[in-house]
Amino acid sequence: MAKHRLSRRGRYIALAVTGGVVVAGAGVAAQSSMAAPAWPAQKTYTGRAFDACTAPSLGAMKAWKKDGYYGGVAVYIGGRNRGCAQPNLTKSWVKSVDTLGWRVIPLYVGAQPPCQKSRNKERFTAATAASVGVSNANDAIAKASALGMKAGSPIYLNMESYDIADKACNEATLTYVRSFTRTLRAKTYRAGLYGFSSSSAKAVATAKNRTDLPGNLWYAQWNGQETTTRDWPWDPKLYTDHSRGHQYKANSKETRGGHTINVDRNAWDAPVAVIG
């Protein structure tokens, strides 16, 4: 959805530049490039998921769960560039939707690249990329923990579109992403990235140096194809073993159980939050 992460205008300016549940330890090797403490088991969901700018009311979540079309919901847990207020998103809400059977996907709208053409509130530069990555990751962990999302949970870093052909900007962005990822892993939170198949996700998927890149990739490719495999644009050996999400449709206004929500649709086969 256009205003989930940045403002509606800002996101489209940026774009112009460019179900079952499995509990397992899968993907830990991909998650860590350094010695790490013992990892909690990974909780994986495979099926349909939606994300909405504001976490819906508990009444809407009950009605949509009864409808049965979606099993996962992505929520924006924090970040200075987060586009919407979250009056419903509390620890109690997270626990309640988890009890209903929803699989929760945490998104953090971190700082954005220096070359991105949008009016975001927080950017990093080449000089600050590493330090901002650390501070953003620590804030993301604090926000996730406060919502009852335990260690072992993933946090998906929201990286909007930018000009990946700008070498200096791309290198600064990868420095930031690696710093964010290392900081999460040091506290046994799993790292993921949400980005666009033409830019930010592509930068991660095609980076030759794979050190400290997120172990899970959620790519936006609005082609209407509900799959994480048939349209995968990159090396088929990358992000296997329950490590992919695909946002395949944006701005879908849907009514289920009498509740209308404007959502983005996702095909999901990746980690979800461990709720405690």
Backbone as CSV, one residue per row, in Angstrom:
resi,resn,N_x,N_y,N_z,CA_x,CA_y,CA_z,C_x,C_y,C_z
1,MET,0.843,-1.190,0.000,0.000,0.000,0.000,0.875,1.234,0.000
2,ALA,0.448,2.241,-0.777,1.335,3.350,-1.062,1.817,4.093,0.165
3,LYS,1.008,4.170,1.200,1.426,4.991,2.341,1.869,4.161,3.535
4,HIS,2.070,2.869,3.369,2.476,2.044,4.502,3.783,2.523,5.117
5,ARG,4.775,2.739,4.258,6.117,2.946,4.779,6.519,4.406,4.741
6,LEU,6.258,5.065,3.626,6.502,6.494,3.507,5.161,7.140,3.175
7,SER,5.148,8.446,2.961,3.915,9.076,2.533,3.542,8.568,1.147
8,ARG,2.268,8.704,0.771,1.830,8.278,-0.558,2.668,8.952,-1.643
9,ARG,2.843,10.259,-1.565,3.611,10.988,-2.560,5.063,10.528,-2.553
10,GLY,5.637,10.400,-1.338,7.037,10.025,-1.228,7.320,8.662,-1.812
11,ARG,6.405,7.710,-1.594,6.672,6.360,-2.078,6.642,6.309,-3.596
12,TYR,5.705,7.020,-4.218,5.631,6.955,-5.667,6.733,7.760,-6.338
13,ILE,7.212,8.792,-5.683,8.415,9.453,-6.181,9.579,8.476,-6.144
14,ALA,9.697,7.757,-5.030,10.779,6.781,-4.906,10.666,5.689,-5.953
15,LEU,9.456,5.211,-6.229,9.265,4.177,-7.238,9.639,4.669,-8.624
16,ALA,9.406,5.950,-8.871,9.731,6.485,-10.184,11.204,6.428,-10.470
17,VAL,11.985,6.448,-9.403,13.432,6.346,-9.581,13.779,4.936,-10.039
18,THR,13.436,4.395,-9.932,13.880,3.081,-10.307,13.168,2.367,-11.441
19,GLY,-2.212,-22.807,4.414,-1.235,-22.395,5.163,-0.981,-23.162,6.406
20,GLY,0.276,-23.549,6.282,0.641,-24.297,7.483,1.708,-23.586,8.263
21,VAL,1.842,-23.979,9.522,2.876,-23.417,10.369,3.901,-24.493,10.681
22,VAL,5.184,-24.176,10.537,6.252,-25.119,10.806,7.157,-24.516,11.852
23,VAL,7.456,-25.242,12.894,8.434,-24.790,13.876,9.707,-25.564,13.622
24,ALA,10.782,-24.829,13.328,12.026,-25.491,12.930,13.200,-24.601,13.226
25,GLY,14.376,-25.130,13.010,15.590,-24.340,13.153,16.141,-23.952,11.808
26,ALA,15.334,-24.058,10.760,15.796,-23.821,9.397,16.334,-22.416,9.239
27,GLY,17.356,-22.293,8.418,17.857,-20.986,8.044,18.834,-20.366,9.009
28,VAL,19.180,-21.028,10.096,20.076,-20.415,11.077,21.454,-20.195,10.486
29,ALA,21.925,-21.151,9.702,23.244,-20.986,9.093,23.265,-19.777,8.180
30,ALA,22.166,-19.578,7.430,22.088,-18.421,6.554,21.966,-17.130,7.345
31,GLN,21.453,-17.216,8.549,21.229,-16.036,9.360,22.509,-15.513,10.010
32,SER,23.514,-16.307,10.115,24.648,-15.909,10.943,25.975,-16.060,10.226
33,SER,26.756,-14.999,10.241,28.095,-15.065,9.663,29.138,-14.969,10.767
34,MET,28.717,-15.153,12.004,29.632,-15.049,13.131,29.142,-15.994,14.221
35,ALA,29.988,-16.232,15.176,29.571,-17.068,16.301,28.417,-16.387,17.012
36,ALA,27.390,-17.151,17.343,26.198,-16.562,17.948,25.719,-17.451,19.071
37,PRO,24.972,-16.888,20.011,24.375,-17.709,21.070,23.360,-18.677,20.477
38,ALA,22.902,-19.595,21.283,21.941,-20.592,20.809,20.683,-19.909,20.284
39,TRP,20.229,-20.357,19.122,19.079,-19.729,18.487,17.783,-20.392,18.921
40,PRO,16.769,-19.602,19.242,15.441,-20.182,19.474,14.924,-20.788,18.173
41,ALA,14.016,-21.744,18.286,13.447,-22.369,17.098,12.747,-21.331,16.225
42,GLN,12.845,-21.533,14.941,12.192,-20.651,13.985,10.733,-21.058,13.811
43,LYS,9.858,-20.082,13.748,8.450,-20.334,13.491,8.145,-19.861,12.069
44,THR,7.708,-20.767,11.227,7.511,-20.478,9.816,6.050,-20.625,9.434
45,TYR,5.590,-19.709,8.604,4.231,-19.779,8.065,4.304,-19.835,6.550
46,THR,3.503,-20.704,5.956,3.385,-20.796,4.510,1.921,-20.616,4.138
47,GLY,1.628,-19.572,3.365,0.246,-19.306,2.979,0.064,-17.854,2.577
48,ARG,-1.166,-17.372,2.627,-1.473,-15.989,2.250,-1.320,-15.067,3.461
49,ALA,-0.845,-13.851,3.186,-0.717,-12.844,4.235,-1.089,-11.478,3.658
50,PHE,-1.495,-10.576,4.530,-1.757,-9.211,4.081,-1.026,-8.232,4.978
51,ASP,-0.771,-7.047,4.427,-0.290,-5.943,5.254,-1.180,-4.739,4.984
52,ALA,-1.422,-3.964,6.037,-2.244,-2.761,5.959,-1.515,-1.639,6.677
53,CYS,-1.808,-0.418,6.280,-1.069,0.717,6.829,-1.179,0.778,8.348
54,THR,-2.400,0.628,8.857,-2.653,0.596,10.289,-3.124,-0.800,10.679
55,ALA,-2.601,-1.326,11.752,-3.064,-2.632,12.225,-4.575,-2.562,12.454
56,PRO,-5.353,-3.480,11.871,-6.817,-3.423,12.000,-7.277,-3.646,13.435
57,SER,-8.537,-3.310,13.677,-9.118,-3.554,14.997,-9.186,-5.050,15.267
58,LEU,-9.281,-5.405,16.541,-9.382,-6.818,16.899,-10.675,-7.411,16.323
59,GLY,-11.740,-6.612,16.284,-12.988,-7.089,15.698,-12.823,-7.453,14.232
60,ALA,-12.087,-6.612,13.501,-11.833,-6.903,12.086,-10.971,-8.145,11.939
61,MET,-9.984,-8.304,12.814,-9.109,-9.469,12.735,-9.883,-10.756,13.018
62,LYS,-10.830,-10.698,13.945,-11.666,-11.868,14.225,-12.514,-12.223,13.014
63,ALA,-13.108,-11.194,12.399,-13.975,-11.436,11.241,-13.175,-11.964,10.061
64,TRP,-12.012,-11.387,9.823,-11.188,-11.828,8.696,-10.632,-13.235,8.933
65,LYS,-10.359,-13.570,10.170,-9.868,-14.920,10.459,-10.968,-15.945,10.204
66,LYS,-12.181,-15.593,10.573,-13.313,-16.500,10.355,-13.552,-16.703,8.859
67,ASP,-13.310,-15.646,8.073,-13.448,-15.753,6.615,-12.478,-16.793,6.042
68,GLY,-11.255,-16.832,6.601,-10.314,-17.890,6.281,-9.424,-17.691,5.076
69,TYR,-9.520,-16.543,4.392,-8.708,-16.368,3.178,-7.235,-16.140,3.517
70,TYR,-6.971,-15.294,4.512,-5.602,-14.994,4.937,-5.280,-15.698,6.257
71,GLY,-4.005,-16.013,6.426,-3.558,-16.583,7.690,-2.460,-15.780,8.350
72,GLY,-1.857,-14.846,7.595,-0.773,-14.032,8.125,-1.084,-12.552,8.010
73,VAL,-0.544,-11.759,8.942,-0.729,-10.314,8.919,0.597,-9.639,9.252
74,ALA,0.992,-8.691,8.417,2.203,-7.914,8.666,1.835,-6.613,9.356
75,VAL,2.620,-6.241,10.368,2.349,-5.023,11.132,3.618,-4.178,11.220
76,TYR,3.412,-2.874,11.247,4.520,-1.914,11.270,4.854,-1.567,12.711
77,ILE,5.906,-2.171,13.230,6.180,-2.073,14.660,6.904,-0.791,15.049
78,GLY,7.513,-0.079,14.097,8.223,1.138,14.478,9.054,1.699,13.348
79,GLY,9.866,2.695,13.701,10.706,3.405,12.741,10.181,4.816,12.528
80,ARG,11.090,5.760,12.442,10.691,7.159,12.285,9.980,7.414,10.956
81,ASN,10.202,6.564,9.971,9.565,6.737,8.670,8.255,5.962,8.525
82,ARG,7.794,5.364,9.609,6.522,4.651,9.559,5.405,5.612,9.161
83,GLY,4.539,5.195,8.217,3.596,6.119,7.607,2.296,6.342,8.340
84,CYS,1.902,5.450,9.264,0.581,5.558,9.897,0.684,5.374,11.410
85,ALA,-0.246,6.001,12.111,-0.382,5.760,13.546,-0.886,4.336,13.764
86,GLN,-0.604,3.794,14.937,-0.962,2.404,15.242,-1.729,2.319,16.564
87,PRO,-2.943,2.849,16.617,-3.682,2.829,17.881,-4.047,1.425,18.354
88,ASN,-4.155,0.479,17.437,-4.539,-0.889,17.817,-3.360,-1.774,18.185
89,LEU,-2.169,-1.375,17.770,-1.018,-2.266,17.890,-0.415,-2.195,19.291
90,THR,-0.854,-3.123,20.140,-0.380,-3.227,21.511,0.034,-4.670,21.772
91,LYS,0.670,-4.881,22.906,1.044,-6.248,23.286,-0.194,-7.129,23.405
92,SER,-1.273,-6.575,23.947,-2.515,-7.324,24.092,-3.095,-7.702,22.731
93,TRP,-3.050,-6.770,21.769,-3.549,-7.045,20.415,-2.750,-8.167,19.778
94,VAL,-1.428,-8.089,19.875,-0.568,-9.121,19.278,-0.880,-10.487,19.876
95,LYS,-1.001,-10.538,21.201,-1.314,-11.808,21.860,-2.677,-12.334,21.430
96,SER,-3.647,-11.423,21.305,-5.004,-11.834,20.934,-5.065,-12.382,19.515
97,VAL,-4.412,-11.704,18.565,-4.476,-12.197,17.185,-3.679,-13.497,17.040
98,ASP,-2.599,-13.620,17.812,-1.855,-14.876,17.807,-2.734,-16.016,18.325
99,THR,-3.480,-15.758,19.378,-4.382,-16.769,19.932,-5.469,-17.152,18.933
100,LEU,-5.899,-16.183,18.121,-6.893,-16.464,17.084,-6.329,-17.342,15.970
101,GLY,-5.000,-17.434,15.909,-4.369,-18.250,14.877,-3.664,-17.470,13.790
102,TRP,-3.648,-16.139,13.891,-2.910,-15.328,12.929,-1.411,-15.503,13.110
103,ARG,-0.664,-15.459,12.049,0.796,-15.453,12.084,1.257,-14.032,11.804
104,VAL,1.985,-13.461,12.739,2.311,-12.038,12.721,3.702,-11.813,12.127
105,ILE,3.780,-10.846,11.215,5.014,-10.538,10.487,5.434,-9.115,10.855
106,PRO,6.528,-8.927,11.604,6.933,-7.588,12.038,7.741,-6.844,10.973
107,LEU,7.333,-5.608,10.694,8.019,-4.726,9.754,8.531,-3.497,10.491
108,TYR,9.760,-3.089,10.179,10.333,-1.892,10.785,10.753,-0.947,9.670
109,VAL,10.235,0.287,9.703,10.522,1.255,8.642,11.717,2.099,9.059
110,GLY,12.891,1.617,8.706,14.120,2.259,9.140,14.502,3.464,8.296
111,ALA,15.711,3.951,8.544,16.253,5.072,7.776,16.361,4.669,6.309
112,GLN,16.322,5.654,5.437,16.309,5.410,3.995,17.579,5.962,3.334
113,PRO,17.873,5.508,2.107,19.140,5.858,1.444,19.278,7.342,1.130
114,PRO,20.513,7.810,1.040,20.745,9.236,0.776,20.283,9.671,-0.612
115,CYS,20.225,8.746,-1.571,19.833,9.116,-2.936,18.348,8.924,-3.194
116,GLN,17.609,8.487,-2.207,16.188,8.243,-2.402,15.438,9.570,-2.496
117,LYS,14.563,9.671,-3.482,13.849,10.920,-3.714,12.489,10.883,-3.006
118,SER,12.521,11.062,-1.714,11.289,11.103,-0.927,11.537,11.955,0.309
119,ARG,10.459,12.409,0.907,10.575,13.285,2.071,10.512,12.478,3.360
120,ASN,11.433,11.536,3.509,11.410,10.734,4.724,12.027,11.502,5.888
121,LYS,11.660,11.080,7.085,12.114,11.781,8.282,13.526,11.397,8.690
122,GLU,13.956,10.227,8.294,15.287,9.765,8.704,16.015,9.155,7.513
123,ARG,17.224,9.628,7.273,18.098,9.071,6.253,19.434,8.721,6.896
124,PHE,20.189,7.888,6.231,21.582,7.680,6.597,22.448,8.218,5.469
125,THR,23.712,8.417,5.762,24.693,8.802,4.757,25.763,7.725,4.719
126,ALA,26.697,7.868,3.805,27.800,6.907,3.759,28.551,6.897,5.084
127,ALA,28.684,8.066,5.706,29.430,8.172,6.960,28.663,7.620,8.154
128,THR,27.335,7.674,8.101,26.533,7.270,9.262,25.830,5.929,9.086
129,ALA,25.969,5.302,7.923,25.194,4.093,7.610,25.347,3.009,8.677
130,ALA,26.575,2.740,9.094,26.807,1.657,10.061,26.210,1.995,11.428
131,SER,26.429,3.208,11.905,25.935,3.574,13.236,24.416,3.677,13.261
132,VAL,23.835,4.192,12.200,22.377,4.273,12.135,21.772,2.871,12.052
133,GLY,22.443,1.973,11.353,21.984,0.595,11.301,21.909,-0.035,12.680
134,VAL,22.911,0.221,13.507,22.916,-0.300,14.877,21.784,0.306,15.694
135,SER,21.641,1.618,15.642,20.614,2.268,16.466,19.208,1.869,16.016
136,ASN,18.994,1.778,14.705,17.689,1.346,14.207,17.384,-0.080,14.623
137,ALA,18.364,-0.963,14.542,18.142,-2.362,14.922,17.824,-2.486,16.409
138,ASN,18.551,-1.768,17.231,18.266,-1.815,18.669,16.863,-1.294,18.979
139,ASP,16.450,-0.246,18.259,15.098,0.271,18.444,14.065,-0.755,17.968
140,ALA,14.339,-1.411,16.856,13.421,-2.429,16.339,13.264,-3.581,17.320
141,ILE,14.359,-4.012,17.922,14.306,-5.091,18.916,13.485,-4.655,20.129
142,ALA,13.704,-3.428,20.579,12.945,-2.917,21.726,11.450,-2.853,21.419
143,LYS,11.119,-2.398,20.208,9.708,-2.300,19.830,9.084,-3.691,19.728
144,ALA,9.799,-4.630,19.112,9.281,-5.994,18.974,9.088,-6.644,20.335
145,SER,10.079,-6.504,21.204,10.005,-7.093,22.530,8.845,-6.525,23.325
146,ALA,8.626,-5.203,23.223,7.528,-4.561,23.951,6.164,-5.069,23.489
147,LEU,6.105,-5.564,22.258,4.855,-6.109,21.720,4.716,-7.608,21.977
148,GLY,5.674,-8.178,22.691,5.609,-9.599,23.010,6.188,-10.505,21.950
149,MET,6.977,-9.937,21.025,7.635,-10.723,19.978,9.012,-11.116,20.480
150,LYS,9.179,-12.376,20.773,10.353,-12.870,21.477,11.553,-13.061,20.553
151,ALA,12.724,-13.244,21.185,13.923,-13.631,20.441,13.601,-14.875,19.618
152,GLY,14.174,-14.943,18.427,13.826,-15.976,17.469,12.879,-15.456,16.413
153,SER,12.214,-14.326,16.713,11.318,-13.693,15.740,12.127,-13.019,14.637
154,PRO,11.548,-12.891,13.447,12.176,-12.068,12.421,11.755,-10.618,12.578
155,ILE,12.591,-9.715,12.107,12.186,-8.326,11.906,12.563,-7.978,10.479
156,TYR,11.569,-7.566,9.703,11.791,-7.241,8.294,12.040,-5.742,8.157
157,LEU,13.210,-5.403,7.692,13.602,-4.016,7.490,12.989,-3.514,6.196
158,ASN,12.206,-2.450,6.280,11.547,-1.884,5.108,12.497,-0.927,4.383
159,MET,12.903,-1.306,3.179,13.783,-0.460,2.382,13.059,-0.106,1.084
160,GLU,12.710,1.163,0.944,11.980,1.596,-0.239,12.906,1.715,-1.451
161,SER,12.305,2.021,-2.595,13.056,2.082,-3.853,14.095,3.202,-3.844
162,TYR,15.209,2.916,-4.465,16.253,3.927,-4.669,17.038,3.538,-5.913
163,ASP,17.905,4.416,-6.361,18.675,4.186,-7.581,19.876,3.298,-7.268
164,ILE,19.741,1.999,-7.514,20.841,1.086,-7.178,22.003,1.216,-8.161
165,ALA,21.790,1.943,-9.263,22.896,2.210,-10.188,23.843,3.280,-9.635
166,ASP,23.396,4.012,-8.635,24.249,4.984,-7.946,25.144,4.182,-7.002
167,LYS,26.368,3.943,-7.411,27.245,3.019,-6.687,27.480,3.435,-5.241
168,ALA,27.758,4.711,-5.017,28.028,5.176,-3.658,26.799,5.012,-2.774
169,CYS,25.634,5.328,-3.313,24.393,5.191,-2.548,24.106,3.720,-2.250
170,ASN,24.318,2.867,-3.243,24.057,1.443,-3.045,25.002,0.848,-2.005
171,GLU,26.264,1.234,-2.047,27.215,0.719,-1.062,26.852,1.190,0.342
172,ALA,26.430,2.445,0.472,26.009,2.949,1.783,24.787,2.185,2.283
173,THR,23.874,1.884,1.386,22.665,1.160,1.762,22.994,-0.251,2.227
174,LEU,23.874,-0.937,1.523,24.257,-2.287,1.934,25.018,-2.267,3.256
175,THR,25.795,-1.214,3.487,26.469,-1.066,4.782,25.441,-0.943,5.900
176,TYR,24.432,-0.130,5.679,23.354,0.038,6.660,22.620,-1.278,6.895
177,VAL,22.248,-1.961,5.829,21.516,-3.228,5.945,22.341,-4.267,6.699
178,ARG,23.633,-4.359,6.394,24.499,-5.324,7.089,24.613,-4.986,8.577
179,SER,24.724,-3.717,8.892,24.830,-3.295,10.284,23.545,-3.617,11.043
180,PHE,22.405,-3.350,10.424,21.110,-3.673,11.019,21.019,-5.180,11.265
181,THR,21.417,-5.956,10.280,21.337,-7.418,10.360,22.231,-7.967,11.468
182,ARG,23.477,-7.521,11.517,24.408,-8.004,12.553,23.868,-7.727,13.948
183,THR,23.280,-6.543,14.127,22.788,-6.162,15.444,21.604,-7.033,15.855
184,LEU,20.704,-7.315,14.915,19.600,-8.227,15.221,20.128,-9.592,15.627
185,ARG,21.042,-10.126,14.858,21.533,-11.486,15.089,22.268,-11.614,16.415
186,ALA,22.927,-10.540,16.823,23.640,-10.587,18.096,22.686,-10.810,19.259
187,LYS,21.408,-10.465,19.061,20.390,-10.658,20.096,19.385,-11.731,19.690
188,THR,19.784,-12.578,18.758,19.015,-13.730,18.255,17.626,-13.373,17.740
189,TYR,17.541,-12.223,17.070,16.380,-11.927,16.235,16.788,-12.173,14.791
190,ARG,15.916,-12.773,14.029,16.215,-13.088,12.636,16.032,-11.847,11.762
191,ALA,16.851,-11.751,10.738,16.843,-10.566,9.885,16.154,-10.852,8.563
192,GLY,15.315,-9.913,8.157,14.687,-9.970,6.847,14.687,-8.592,6.237
193,LEU,14.434,-8.529,4.935,14.340,-7.245,4.258,13.135,-7.250,3.341
194,TYR,12.332,-6.171,3.414,11.278,-5.916,2.448,11.808,-4.889,1.464
195,GLY,11.681,-5.179,0.168,12.124,-4.234,-0.844,11.534,-4.568,-2.197
196,PHE,11.866,-3.753,-3.169,11.308,-3.890,-4.505,12.217,-4.711,-5.407
197,SER,11.596,-5.543,-6.244,12.374,-6.444,-7.091,13.226,-5.688,-8.107
198,SER,12.865,-4.430,-8.379,13.629,-3.624,-9.326,14.717,-2.794,-8.655
199,SER,14.751,-2.776,-7.314,15.729,-1.898,-6.655,16.245,-2.475,-5.352
200,SER,15.589,-2.177,-4.240,16.161,-2.511,-2.930,16.288,-4.010,-2.691
201,ALA,15.277,-4.807,-3.063,15.410,-6.259,-2.920,16.450,-6.804,-3.898
202,LYS,16.482,-6.223,-5.078,17.460,-6.640,-6.085,18.889,-6.395,-5.592
203,ALA,19.107,-5.266,-4.931,20.447,-4.944,-4.433,20.946,-6.011,-3.468
204,VAL,20.054,-6.496,-2.615,20.427,-7.538,-1.642,20.592,-8.889,-2.330
205,ALA,19.658,-9.216,-3.216,19.685,-10.534,-3.864,20.865,-10.707,-4.798
206,THR,21.353,-9.618,-5.373,22.429,-9.717,-6.367,23.794,-9.286,-5.841
207,ALA,23.867,-8.920,-4.573,25.158,-8.516,-3.997,26.155,-9.678,-4.062
208,LYS,27.343,-9.429,-4.559,28.344,-10.489,-4.669,28.883,-10.901,-3.305
209,ASN,29.027,-9.935,-2.423,29.467,-10.225,-1.063,28.233,-10.516,-0.221
210,ARG,28.049,-11.769,0.180,26.845,-12.181,0.896,26.984,-12.036,2.419
211,THR,28.120,-11.551,2.882,28.363,-11.450,4.321,27.354,-10.521,4.988
212,ASP,26.720,-11.000,6.056,25.839,-10.205,6.910,24.624,-9.634,6.191
213,LEU,24.209,-10.248,5.109,22.953,-9.849,4.486,21.799,-10.578,5.176
214,PRO,20.598,-10.023,5.124,19.463,-10.670,5.781,19.226,-12.080,5.246
215,GLY,18.782,-12.951,6.115,18.544,-14.337,5.737,17.174,-14.587,5.136
216,ASN,16.327,-13.538,5.070,14.980,-13.672,4.526,14.696,-12.464,3.637
217,LEU,14.066,-12.710,2.494,13.826,-11.627,1.540,12.354,-11.594,1.132
218,TRP,11.749,-10.436,1.323,10.343,-10.181,0.991,10.347,-9.176,-0.147
219,TYR,10.002,-9.643,-1.335,10.132,-8.806,-2.515,8.772,-8.332,-3.022
220,ALA,8.700,-7.040,-3.352,7.500,-6.454,-3.944,7.631,-6.527,-5.456
221,GLN,6.749,-7.289,-6.053,6.670,-7.416,-7.507,5.183,-7.561,-7.828
222,TRP,4.560,-6.460,-8.213,3.106,-6.386,-8.293,2.601,-6.951,-9.623
223,ASN,2.752,-8.243,-9.768,2.391,-8.923,-11.006,1.148,-9.796,-10.869
224,GLY,0.535,-9.803,-9.684,-0.666,-10.581,-9.467,-0.454,-12.072,-9.317
225,GLN,0.802,-12.513,-9.259,1.093,-13.943,-9.171,1.318,-14.349,-7.713
226,GLU,0.451,-15.184,-7.207,0.525,-15.619,-5.813,1.521,-16.777,-5.696
227,THR,2.795,-16.428,-5.643,3.851,-17.429,-5.613,5.125,-16.824,-5.050
228,THR,5.963,-17.674,-4.492,7.313,-17.243,-4.082,8.378,-17.982,-4.882
229,THR,7.954,-18.724,-5.885,8.901,-19.548,-6.642,8.854,-19.299,-8.144
230,ARG,7.658,-19.305,-8.744,7.561,-19.260,-10.207,8.096,-17.961,-10.790
231,ASP,7.984,-16.859,-10.054,8.439,-15.569,-10.577,9.692,-15.060,-9.860
232,TRP,10.340,-15.929,-9.075,11.551,-15.507,-8.352,12.582,-15.012,-9.363
233,PRO,13.028,-13.735,-9.262,13.823,-13.143,-10.333,15.322,-13.454,-10.294
234,TRP,15.788,-14.090,-9.224,17.226,-14.188,-9.022,17.687,-15.645,-8.932
235,ASP,18.906,-15.844,-8.496,19.468,-17.182,-8.375,18.501,-18.086,-7.601
236,PRO,18.039,-19.181,-8.197,17.060,-20.038,-7.513,17.603,-20.707,-6.258
237,LYS,18.911,-20.678,-6.064,19.498,-21.268,-4.863,19.462,-20.320,-3.675
238,LEU,19.100,-19.062,-3.919,19.057,-18.067,-2.846,17.705,-18.086,-2.132
239,TYR,17.751,-17.883,-0.834,16.561,-17.711,-0.004,15.584,-18.885,-0.165
240,THR,16.138,-20.077,-0.129,15.322,-21.282,-0.108,15.075,-21.673,1.355
241,ASP,14.397,-22.771,1.574,14.148,-23.288,2.923,13.361,-22.286,3.774
242,HIS,12.196,-21.887,3.280,11.271,-21.007,4.017,11.886,-19.641,4.317
243,SER,12.304,-18.931,3.278,12.957,-17.629,3.466,12.450,-16.542,2.522
244,ARG,11.287,-16.756,1.896,10.795,-15.791,0.911,9.367,-15.342,1.194
245,GLY,9.136,-14.055,0.932,7.795,-13.505,0.869,7.653,-12.726,-0.419
246,HIS,6.463,-12.696,-0.989,6.222,-11.982,-2.248,4.973,-11.128,-2.117
247,GLN,5.159,-9.816,-2.153,4.019,-8.895,-2.196,3.624,-8.758,-3.664
248,TYR,2.488,-9.379,-4.025,2.156,-9.486,-5.438,1.046,-8.552,-5.892
249,LYS,0.364,-7.896,-4.950,-0.674,-6.944,-5.312,-0.764,-5.864,-4.250
250,ALA,-0.863,-4.602,-4.691,-0.951,-3.468,-3.767,-2.332,-2.830,-3.852
251,ASN,-2.726,-2.193,-2.747,-3.950,-1.399,-2.695,-5.184,-2.197,-3.117
252,SER,-5.396,-3.296,-2.437,-6.547,-4.149,-2.701,-7.599,-3.892,-1.616
253,LYS,-8.699,-3.253,-1.983,-9.759,-2.933,-1.024,-10.673,-4.143,-0.902
254,GLU,-10.695,-4.760,0.287,-11.384,-6.025,0.458,-12.313,-5.972,1.663
255,THR,-13.477,-6.585,1.520,-14.451,-6.681,2.610,-14.618,-8.142,2.985
256,ARG,-14.386,-8.441,4.236,-14.524,-9.807,4.749,-15.224,-9.727,6.100
257,GLY,-16.268,-10.502,6.265,-17.000,-10.505,7.517,-17.550,-9.153,7.902
258,GLY,-17.866,-8.324,6.896,-18.432,-7.010,7.174,-17.407,-5.922,7.462
259,HIS,-16.116,-6.250,7.401,-15.057,-5.273,7.683,-14.240,-5.040,6.415
260,THR,-14.138,-3.781,5.995,-13.392,-3.418,4.790,-12.022,-2.860,5.164
261,ILE,-10.977,-3.401,4.550,-9.604,-2.952,4.794,-8.892,-2.834,3.448
262,ASN,-8.101,-1.801,3.298,-7.259,-1.645,2.110,-5.918,-2.307,2.391
263,VAL,-5.589,-3.344,1.663,-4.432,-4.170,1.992,-3.522,-4.357,0.788
264,ASP,-2.322,-4.838,1.072,-1.442,-5.415,0.065,-1.472,-6.926,0.260
265,ARG,-1.484,-7.662,-0.836,-1.537,-9.119,-0.773,-0.137,-9.721,-0.888
266,ASN,0.080,-10.777,-0.130,1.383,-11.436,-0.109,1.241,-12.950,-0.148
267,ALA,2.138,-13.579,-0.904,2.350,-15.021,-0.792,3.515,-15.189,0.176
268,TRP,3.369,-16.061,1.167,4.345,-16.116,2.262,4.886,-17.520,2.480
269,ASP,6.204,-17.623,2.626,6.867,-18.866,3.009,8.153,-18.488,3.726
270,ALA,8.010,-18.009,4.949,9.140,-17.397,5.660,8.828,-17.331,7.154
271,PRO,9.816,-16.921,7.961,9.596,-16.823,9.413,8.554,-15.790,9.792
272,VAL,7.890,-16.059,10.904,6.932,-15.136,11.513,7.279,-14.997,12.994
273,ALA,6.642,-14.045,13.651,6.980,-13.746,15.035,6.694,-14.904,15.985
274,VAL,7.572,-15.034,16.960,7.375,-15.941,18.071,6.751,-15.123,19.195
275,ILE,5.505,-15.393,19.512,4.750,-14.555,20.457,4.773,-15.186,21.851
276,GLY,5.103,-14.368,22.859,5.136,-14.886,24.216,4.566,-13.903,25.209
